[in-house]
PDB file of C-alpha atoms in Angstrom:
ATOM      1  CA  MET A 229      87.257  44.079 -46.383  1.00 48.00           C
ATOM      2  CA  SER A 230      84.990  41.055 -45.219  1.00 48.00           C
ATOM      3  CA  LEU A 231      84.223  40.433 -41.609  1.00 49.00           C
ATOM      4  CA  PRO A 232      85.937  37.523 -39.738  1.00 53.00           C
ATOM      5  CA  ARG A 233      83.664  34.495 -39.760  1.00 51.00           C
ATOM      6  CA  THR A 234      82.773  34.678 -35.946  1.00 49.00           C
ATOM      7  CA  ALA A 235      82.060  38.552 -35.972  1.00 49.00           C
ATOM      8  CA  PHE A 236      79.654  37.728 -38.967  1.00 42.00           C
ATOM      9  CA  VAL A 237      77.884  34.916 -37.477  1.00 45.00           C
ATOM     10  CA  PHE A 238      77.628  36.992 -34.177  1.00 48.00           C
ATOM     11  CA  ALA A 239      76.310  40.024 -36.301  1.00 48.00           C
ATOM     12  CA  ILE A 240      73.713  37.569 -38.077  1.00 47.00           C
ATOM     13  CA  ARG A 241      72.335  36.491 -34.555  1.00 53.00           C
ATOM     14  CA  ALA A 242      72.117  39.787 -32.903  1.00 52.00           C
ATOM     15  CA  VAL A 243      69.916  40.956 -35.955  1.00 48.00           C
ATOM     16  CA  ALA A 244      67.903  37.791 -35.997  1.00 48.00           C
ATOM     17  CA  CYS A 245      67.269  38.225 -32.238  1.00 55.00           C
ATOM     18  CA  SER A 246      65.981  41.571 -32.785  1.00 52.00           C
ATOM     19  CA  PHE A 247      63.723  40.496 -35.676  1.00 44.00           C
ATOM     20  CA  LEU A 248      62.319  37.824 -33.484  1.00 51.00           C
ATOM     21  CA  LEU A 249      61.579  40.198 -30.840  1.00 53.00           C
ATOM     22  CA  SER A 250      59.525  42.464 -33.271  1.00 49.00           C
ATOM     23  CA  ALA A 251      58.020  39.580 -35.359  1.00 47.00           C
ATOM     24  CA  ALA A 252      54.729  39.762 -33.956  1.00 48.00           C
ATOM     25  CA  PRO A 253      51.949  40.651 -36.538  1.00 43.00           C
ATOM     26  CA  PRO A 254      51.674  44.439 -36.715  1.00 43.00           C
ATOM     27  CA  ILE A 255      48.586  45.898 -35.495  1.00 43.00           C
ATOM     28  CA  ALA A 256      47.084  49.372 -36.369  1.00 42.00           C
ATOM     29  CA  ALA A 257      46.022  51.233 -33.381  1.00 50.00           C
ATOM     30  CA  GLN A 258      42.691  52.949 -33.733  1.00 48.00           C
ATOM     31  CA  PRO A 259      42.630  56.589 -33.518  1.00 45.00           C
ATOM     32  CA  ALA A 260      43.177  58.296 -30.101  1.00 43.00           C
ATOM     33  CA  GLN A 261      39.425  59.703 -30.155  1.00 41.00           C
ATOM     34  CA  ASP A 262      38.262  56.139 -30.514  1.00 47.00           C
ATOM     35  CA  SER A 263      40.484  54.545 -28.086  1.00 52.00           C
ATOM     36  CA  GLY A 264      38.634  55.125 -24.945  1.00 49.00           C
ATOM     37  CA  ALA A 265      41.100  58.015 -23.768  1.00 51.00           C
ATOM     38  CA  GLY A 266      39.456  59.564 -20.844  1.00 59.00           C
ATOM     39  CA  ARG A 267      37.428  56.435 -19.700  1.00 72.00           C
ATOM     40  CA  ARG A 268      37.716  55.024 -16.468  1.00 86.00           C
ATOM     41  CA  VAL A 269      39.303  51.598 -16.701  1.00 92.00           C
ATOM     42  CA  SER A 270      40.845  48.848 -14.891  1.00 93.00           C
ATOM     43  CA  ILE A 271      44.100  47.149 -15.289  1.00 95.00           C
ATOM     44  CA  ASP A 272      43.507  43.339 -15.950  1.00 95.00           C
ATOM     45  CA  PRO A 273      46.082  41.573 -13.145  1.00 96.00           C
ATOM     46  CA  ASP A 274      46.375  38.379 -15.362  1.00 97.00           C
ATOM     47  CA  VAL A 275      49.555  39.168 -17.524  1.00 98.00           C
ATOM     48  CA  PRO A 276      50.454  36.284 -19.766  1.00 98.00           C
ATOM     49  CA  GLN A 277      54.160  35.455 -20.369  1.00 98.00           C
ATOM     50  CA  PRO A 278      56.106  33.038 -22.339  1.00 97.00           C
ATOM     51  CA  GLU A 279      57.220  29.783 -20.890  1.00 95.00           C
ATOM     52  CA  ILE A 280      60.833  30.711 -21.053  1.00 95.00           C
ATOM     53  CA  PRO A 281      62.584  33.895 -21.640  1.00 95.00           C
ATOM     54  CA  LEU A 282      64.571  34.496 -24.630  1.00 93.00           C
ATOM     55  CA  ILE A 283      68.352  34.426 -23.689  1.00 88.00           C
ATOM     56  CA  GLN A 284      70.528  35.270 -26.910  1.00 83.00           C
ATOM     57  CA  SER A 285      74.072  33.909 -27.230  1.00 70.00           C
ATOM     58  CA  PRO A 286      74.551  32.387 -23.765  1.00 60.00           C
ATOM     59  CA  GLY A 287      78.345  32.039 -24.104  1.00 61.00           C
ATOM     60  CA  ASN A 288      79.827  32.186 -20.532  1.00 57.00           C
ATOM     61  CA  PHE A 289      76.617  31.426 -18.550  1.00 61.00           C
ATOM     62  CA  LYS A 290      78.159  29.539 -15.845  1.00 58.00           C
ATOM     63  CA  ALA A 291      76.778  32.077 -13.503  1.00 54.00           C
ATOM     64  CA  PHE A 292      73.671  30.631 -13.969  1.00 57.00           C
ATOM     65  CA  LEU A 293      74.772  26.765 -13.812  1.00 55.00           C
ATOM     66  CA  ILE A 294      73.993  24.703 -10.882  1.00 44.00           C
ATOM     67  CA  GLY A 295      77.293  24.787  -8.971  1.00 40.00           C
ATOM     68  CA  GLY A 296      78.847  27.300 -11.069  1.00 45.00           C
ATOM     69  CA  GLY A 297      82.002  27.161 -13.002  1.00 40.00           C
ATOM     70  CA  ILE A 298      81.148  24.069 -14.570  1.00 38.00           C
ATOM     71  CA  GLY A 299      81.882  25.479 -18.027  1.00 45.00           C
ATOM     72  CA  ALA A 300      79.414  23.708 -19.920  1.00 54.00           C
ATOM     73  CA  ALA A 301      77.967  24.814 -22.939  1.00 60.00           C
ATOM     74  CA  VAL A 302      74.368  25.585 -23.242  1.00 71.00           C
ATOM     75  CA  ASP A 303      72.231  26.358 -25.930  1.00 79.00           C
ATOM     76  CA  GLN A 304      69.325  29.113 -26.053  1.00 83.00           C
ATOM     77  CA  THR A 305      66.554  27.010 -24.723  1.00 86.00           C
ATOM     78  CA  GLN A 306      68.678  25.523 -22.081  1.00 85.00           C
ATOM     79  CA  ALA A 307      69.781  29.090 -20.995  1.00 85.00           C
ATOM     80  CA  GLY A 308      66.166  30.131 -21.099  1.00 89.00           C
ATOM     81  CA  ARG A 309      65.067  27.457 -18.546  1.00 89.00           C
ATOM     82  CA  LEU A 310      68.001  28.099 -16.227  1.00 87.00           C
ATOM     83  CA  PHE A 311      67.265  31.831 -16.367  1.00 90.00           C
ATOM     84  CA  ARG A 312      63.515  31.075 -15.782  1.00 92.00           C
ATOM     85  CA  ASP A 313      64.465  28.774 -12.939  1.00 91.00           C
ATOM     86  CA  TYR A 314      66.782  31.792 -11.430  1.00 91.00           C
ATOM     87  CA  MET A 315      64.031  34.275 -11.555  1.00 93.00           C
ATOM     88  CA  ARG A 316      61.425  32.131  -9.938  1.00 94.00           C
ATOM     89  CA  LYS A 317      64.306  31.315  -7.051  1.00 92.00           C
ATOM     90  CA  ASN A 318      64.625  34.956  -6.597  1.00 93.00           C
ATOM     91  CA  ASN A 319      60.843  35.912  -6.842  1.00 96.00           C
ATOM     92  CA  ILE A 320      61.550  37.948  -9.946  1.00 97.00           C
ATOM     93  CA  ASP A 321      57.987  37.928 -11.496  1.00 98.00           C
ATOM     94  CA  VAL A 322      58.118  39.636 -15.171  1.00 98.00           C
ATOM     95  CA  SER A 323      54.127  39.732 -15.307  1.00 98.00           C
ATOM     96  CA  LYS A 324      54.131  41.794 -12.000  1.00 98.00           C
ATOM     97  CA  ILE A 325      57.284  43.886 -13.425  1.00 98.00           C
ATOM     98  CA  VAL A 326      55.010  44.793 -16.333  1.00 98.00           C
ATOM     99  CA  LEU A 327      51.910  45.291 -14.479  1.00 98.00           C
ATOM    100  CA  ASP A 328      53.210  47.742 -12.274  1.00 98.00           C
ATOM    101  CA  SER A 329      55.040  49.604 -14.914  1.00 98.00           C
ATOM    102  CA  PHE A 330      51.932  50.153 -16.959  1.00 97.00           C
ATOM    103  CA  ARG A 331      49.888  50.949 -13.605  1.00 96.00           C
ATOM    104  CA  ARG A 332      52.702  53.782 -12.810  1.00 96.00           C
ATOM    105  CA  THR A 333      53.096  55.353 -16.183  1.00 95.00           C
ATOM    106  CA  ILE A 334      49.296  55.639 -16.211  1.00 93.00           C
ATOM    107  CA  THR A 335      49.019  57.218 -12.798  1.00 92.00           C
ATOM    108  CA  GLU A 336      52.082  59.635 -13.278  1.00 91.00           C
ATOM    109  CA  ASP A 337      51.410  60.804 -16.851  1.00 89.00           C
ATOM    110  CA  ARG A 338      47.715  60.803 -16.112  1.00 87.00           C
ATOM    111  CA  ILE A 339      46.934  58.732 -19.445  1.00 86.00           C
ATOM    112  CA  LEU A 340      43.844  57.205 -17.987  1.00 87.00           C
ATOM    113  CA  ALA A 341      41.462  57.142 -15.055  1.00 88.00           C
ATOM    114  CA  LEU A 342      41.953  54.136 -12.800  1.00 90.00           C
ATOM    115  CA  ALA A 343      39.138  52.477 -11.282  1.00 90.00           C
ATOM    116  CA  ASP A 344      38.675  49.065  -9.668  1.00 86.00           C
ATOM    117  CA  GLY A 345      35.846  47.095 -11.017  1.00 84.00           C
ATOM    118  CA  SER A 346      35.616  49.156 -14.502  1.00 89.00           C
ATOM    119  CA  ASP A 347      33.872  47.271 -17.192  1.00 90.00           C
ATOM    120  CA  THR A 348      36.672  48.644 -19.672  1.00 93.00           C
ATOM    121  CA  ARG A 349      39.847  46.829 -18.726  1.00 94.00           C
ATOM    122  CA  LEU A 350      43.423  47.211 -20.041  1.00 96.00           C
ATOM    123  CA  LYS A 351      44.730  43.878 -20.732  1.00 97.00           C
ATOM    124  CA  LEU A 352      48.552  43.155 -21.354  1.00 98.00           C
ATOM    125  CA  VAL A 353      50.526  40.157 -22.978  1.00 98.00           C
ATOM    126  CA  ILE A 354      54.202  39.635 -22.675  1.00 98.00           C
ATOM    127  CA  ASN A 355      54.967  38.053 -26.236  1.00 98.00           C
ATOM    128  CA  THR A 356      58.853  37.922 -25.465  1.00 97.00           C
ATOM    129  CA  TYR A 357      61.291  39.156 -23.071  1.00 98.00           C
ATOM    130  CA  GLY A 358      64.798  38.210 -22.008  1.00 96.00           C
ATOM    131  CA  PHE A 359      68.371  39.317 -22.791  1.00 94.00           C
ATOM    132  CA  GLY A 360      70.702  39.689 -25.889  1.00 90.00           C
ATOM    133  CA  ALA A 361      73.976  41.049 -27.385  1.00 87.00           C
ATOM    134  CA  SER A 362      74.086  44.712 -26.751  1.00 87.00           C
ATOM    135  CA  GLY A 363      75.969  45.009 -30.068  1.00 78.00           C
ATOM    136  CA  PHE A 364      76.651  43.548 -33.414  1.00 71.00           C
ATOM    137  CA  PHE A 365      80.156  42.306 -32.879  1.00 65.00           C
ATOM    138  CA  GLY A 366      80.512  40.411 -29.859  1.00 63.00           C
ATOM    139  CA  GLY A 367      81.293  40.956 -26.367  1.00 72.00           C
ATOM    140  CA  ASP A 368      79.953  39.887 -23.287  1.00 80.00           C
ATOM    141  CA  GLU A 369      77.660  42.800 -22.700  1.00 89.00           C
ATOM    142  CA  ARG A 370      73.653  42.017 -22.898  1.00 90.00           C
ATOM    143  CA  ARG A 371      70.854  44.308 -22.710  1.00 94.00           C
ATOM    144  CA  PRO A 372      67.112  43.409 -21.953  1.00 96.00           C
ATOM    145  CA  MET A 373      64.515  43.160 -24.320  1.00 97.00           C
ATOM    146  CA  MET A 374      60.753  42.838 -24.433  1.00 98.00           C
ATOM    147  CA  ASN A 375      57.721  42.493 -26.746  1.00 98.00           C
ATOM    148  CA  VAL A 376      54.233  43.512 -25.269  1.00 98.00           C
ATOM    149  CA  THR A 377      50.712  43.784 -26.601  1.00 98.00           C
ATOM    150  CA  ALA A 378      48.390  46.161 -24.773  1.00 97.00           C
ATOM    151  CA  SER A 379      44.460  46.448 -25.347  1.00 96.00           C
ATOM    152  CA  LEU A 380      41.685  48.296 -24.096  1.00 94.00           C
ATOM    153  CA  VAL A 381      38.604  46.004 -23.999  1.00 95.00           C
ATOM    154  CA  ALA A 382      35.079  47.138 -23.336  1.00 93.00           C
ATOM    155  CA  GLY A 383      32.616  45.166 -20.985  1.00 87.00           C
ATOM    156  CA  GLY A 384      31.227  43.408 -24.065  1.00 87.00           C
ATOM    157  CA  GLY A 385      34.387  42.385 -25.210  1.00 89.00           C
ATOM    158  CA  ASN A 386      34.831  44.977 -27.984  1.00 94.00           C
ATOM    159  CA  VAL A 387      38.455  46.079 -28.474  1.00 95.00           C
ATOM    160  CA  LEU A 388      38.620  49.811 -28.244  1.00 93.00           C
ATOM    161  CA  TRP A 389      42.370  50.062 -28.897  1.00 94.00           C
ATOM    162  CA  LYS A 390      45.133  47.296 -29.210  1.00 95.00           C
ATOM    163  CA  LYS A 391      48.953  48.101 -30.083  1.00 95.00           C
ATOM    164  CA  THR A 392      52.144  46.096 -29.996  1.00 96.00           C
ATOM    165  CA  GLY A 393      55.475  47.571 -29.108  1.00 96.00           C
ATOM    166  CA  PHE A 394      58.836  46.374 -28.474  1.00 96.00           C
ATOM    167  CA  ILE A 395      62.487  47.294 -27.501  1.00 96.00           C
ATOM    168  CA  THR A 396      65.166  45.157 -28.646  1.00 95.00           C
ATOM    169  CA  ASN A 397      68.453  44.190 -27.345  1.00 93.00           C
ATOM    170  CA  LEU A 398      70.135  46.715 -29.499  1.00 92.00           C
ATOM    171  CA  SER A 399      68.547  49.704 -28.000  1.00 93.00           C
ATOM    172  CA  LYS A 400      70.774  52.438 -26.422  1.00 93.00           C
ATOM    173  CA  GLU A 401      68.134  53.393 -23.892  1.00 96.00           C
ATOM    174  CA  THR A 402      68.782  50.426 -21.713  1.00 97.00           C
ATOM    175  CA  THR A 403      71.524  49.635 -19.543  1.00 96.00           C
ATOM    176  CA  ALA A 404      74.075  46.549 -20.634  1.00 95.00           C
ATOM    177  CA  TYR A 405      75.314  44.090 -18.267  1.00 93.00           C
ATOM    178  CA  THR A 406      77.044  40.766 -18.321  1.00 88.00           C
ATOM    179  CA  TYR A 407      75.358  37.539 -17.627  1.00 84.00           C
ATOM    180  CA  ASP A 408      77.815  37.012 -14.527  1.00 83.00           C
ATOM    181  CA  GLN A 409      76.665  40.603 -13.234  1.00 88.00           C
ATOM    182  CA  LEU A 410      73.016  39.428 -13.695  1.00 87.00           C
ATOM    183  CA  GLY A 411      73.729  36.126 -12.114  1.00 83.00           C
ATOM    184  CA  ARG A 412      75.356  37.522  -9.012  1.00 85.00           C
ATOM    185  CA  ASP A 413      72.832  40.231  -8.335  1.00 90.00           C
ATOM    186  CA  PRO A 414      69.091  39.305  -8.551  1.00 92.00           C
ATOM    187  CA  GLN A 415      67.886  42.906  -7.812  1.00 95.00           C
ATOM    188  CA  LEU A 416      70.198  44.129 -10.931  1.00 95.00           C
ATOM    189  CA  THR A 417      68.145  41.600 -12.918  1.00 94.00           C
ATOM    190  CA  ALA A 418      64.933  42.963 -11.765  1.00 97.00           C
ATOM    191  CA  LYS A 419      66.096  46.421 -12.276  1.00 98.00           C
ATOM    192  CA  SER A 420      67.017  45.756 -15.791  1.00 97.00           C
ATOM    193  CA  LEU A 421      63.775  44.349 -16.628  1.00 98.00           C
ATOM    194  CA  GLU A 422      61.735  47.041 -14.914  1.00 98.00           C
ATOM    195  CA  GLN A 423      63.972  49.533 -17.015  1.00 98.00           C
ATOM    196  CA  VAL A 424      62.940  48.002 -20.261  1.00 98.00           C
ATOM    197  CA  SER A 425      59.101  47.581 -19.042  1.00 98.00           C
ATOM    198  CA  SER A 426      58.879  51.316 -17.948  1.00 97.00           C
ATOM    199  CA  LEU A 427      60.449  52.493 -21.399  1.00 97.00           C
ATOM    200  CA  LEU A 428      57.814  50.219 -23.244  1.00 97.00           C
ATOM    201  CA  SER A 429      54.726  51.285 -21.087  1.00 97.00           C
ATOM    202  CA  HIS A 430      55.529  54.966 -22.151  1.00 95.00           C
ATOM    203  CA  GLN A 431      55.842  53.821 -25.861  1.00 94.00           C
ATOM    204  CA  LEU A 432      52.740  51.754 -25.878  1.00 95.00           C
ATOM    205  CA  LEU A 433      50.536  54.418 -23.917  1.00 93.00           C
ATOM    206  CA  SER A 434      51.933  57.585 -25.585  1.00 89.00           C
ATOM    207  CA  ASP A 435      48.868  57.924 -27.945  1.00 79.00           C
ATOM    208  CA  LEU A 436      46.291  57.230 -25.401  1.00 83.00           C
ATOM    209  CA  LYS A 437      47.248  60.669 -23.564  1.00 73.00           C
ATOM    210  CA  GLN A 438      44.357  62.876 -23.100  1.00 52.00           C
TER     211      GLN A 438
END
């Protein structure tokens, strides 16, 4: 039995979104013994992020529209700009969220020894982040997604270790919310991004454990 056209299109978009999130060129991590495990490192506080988040299938996005309840249709780019402005208005800084997540994971799991001023630095880059459909066949629920590259760089610029990781909007490890829920509660939006960032920090740093 074939899928209804709307369900089929939605499924294709969900897959496409997950593909875009994981589309960064694959980077082979160097062996753990060459990665700088056990080194004293500092974390670069500058964490670049995309100009706008990726907001898949905006649908009923009125919670983020000025004046709410307008009911105007918005495309993915417009939704991304609205979401970015919403985050700025509510002081939600995804770069700080990612930085804090990695620092906390390193400290709690004792993966590396942090030392301010160390020549060896952990550099983080947010390639993609946002929210996407939580399943293939429609519905209002959305899950966070994120793609980050982490690298250990020596004082002379030599890359000791580098790895890109991603968690898609189809992951069952994250909590699903509607856009209306996220729009009404900025703390919920921050909590959702913190959740996916924490999961990703553990995923990326796992092979640096001493």
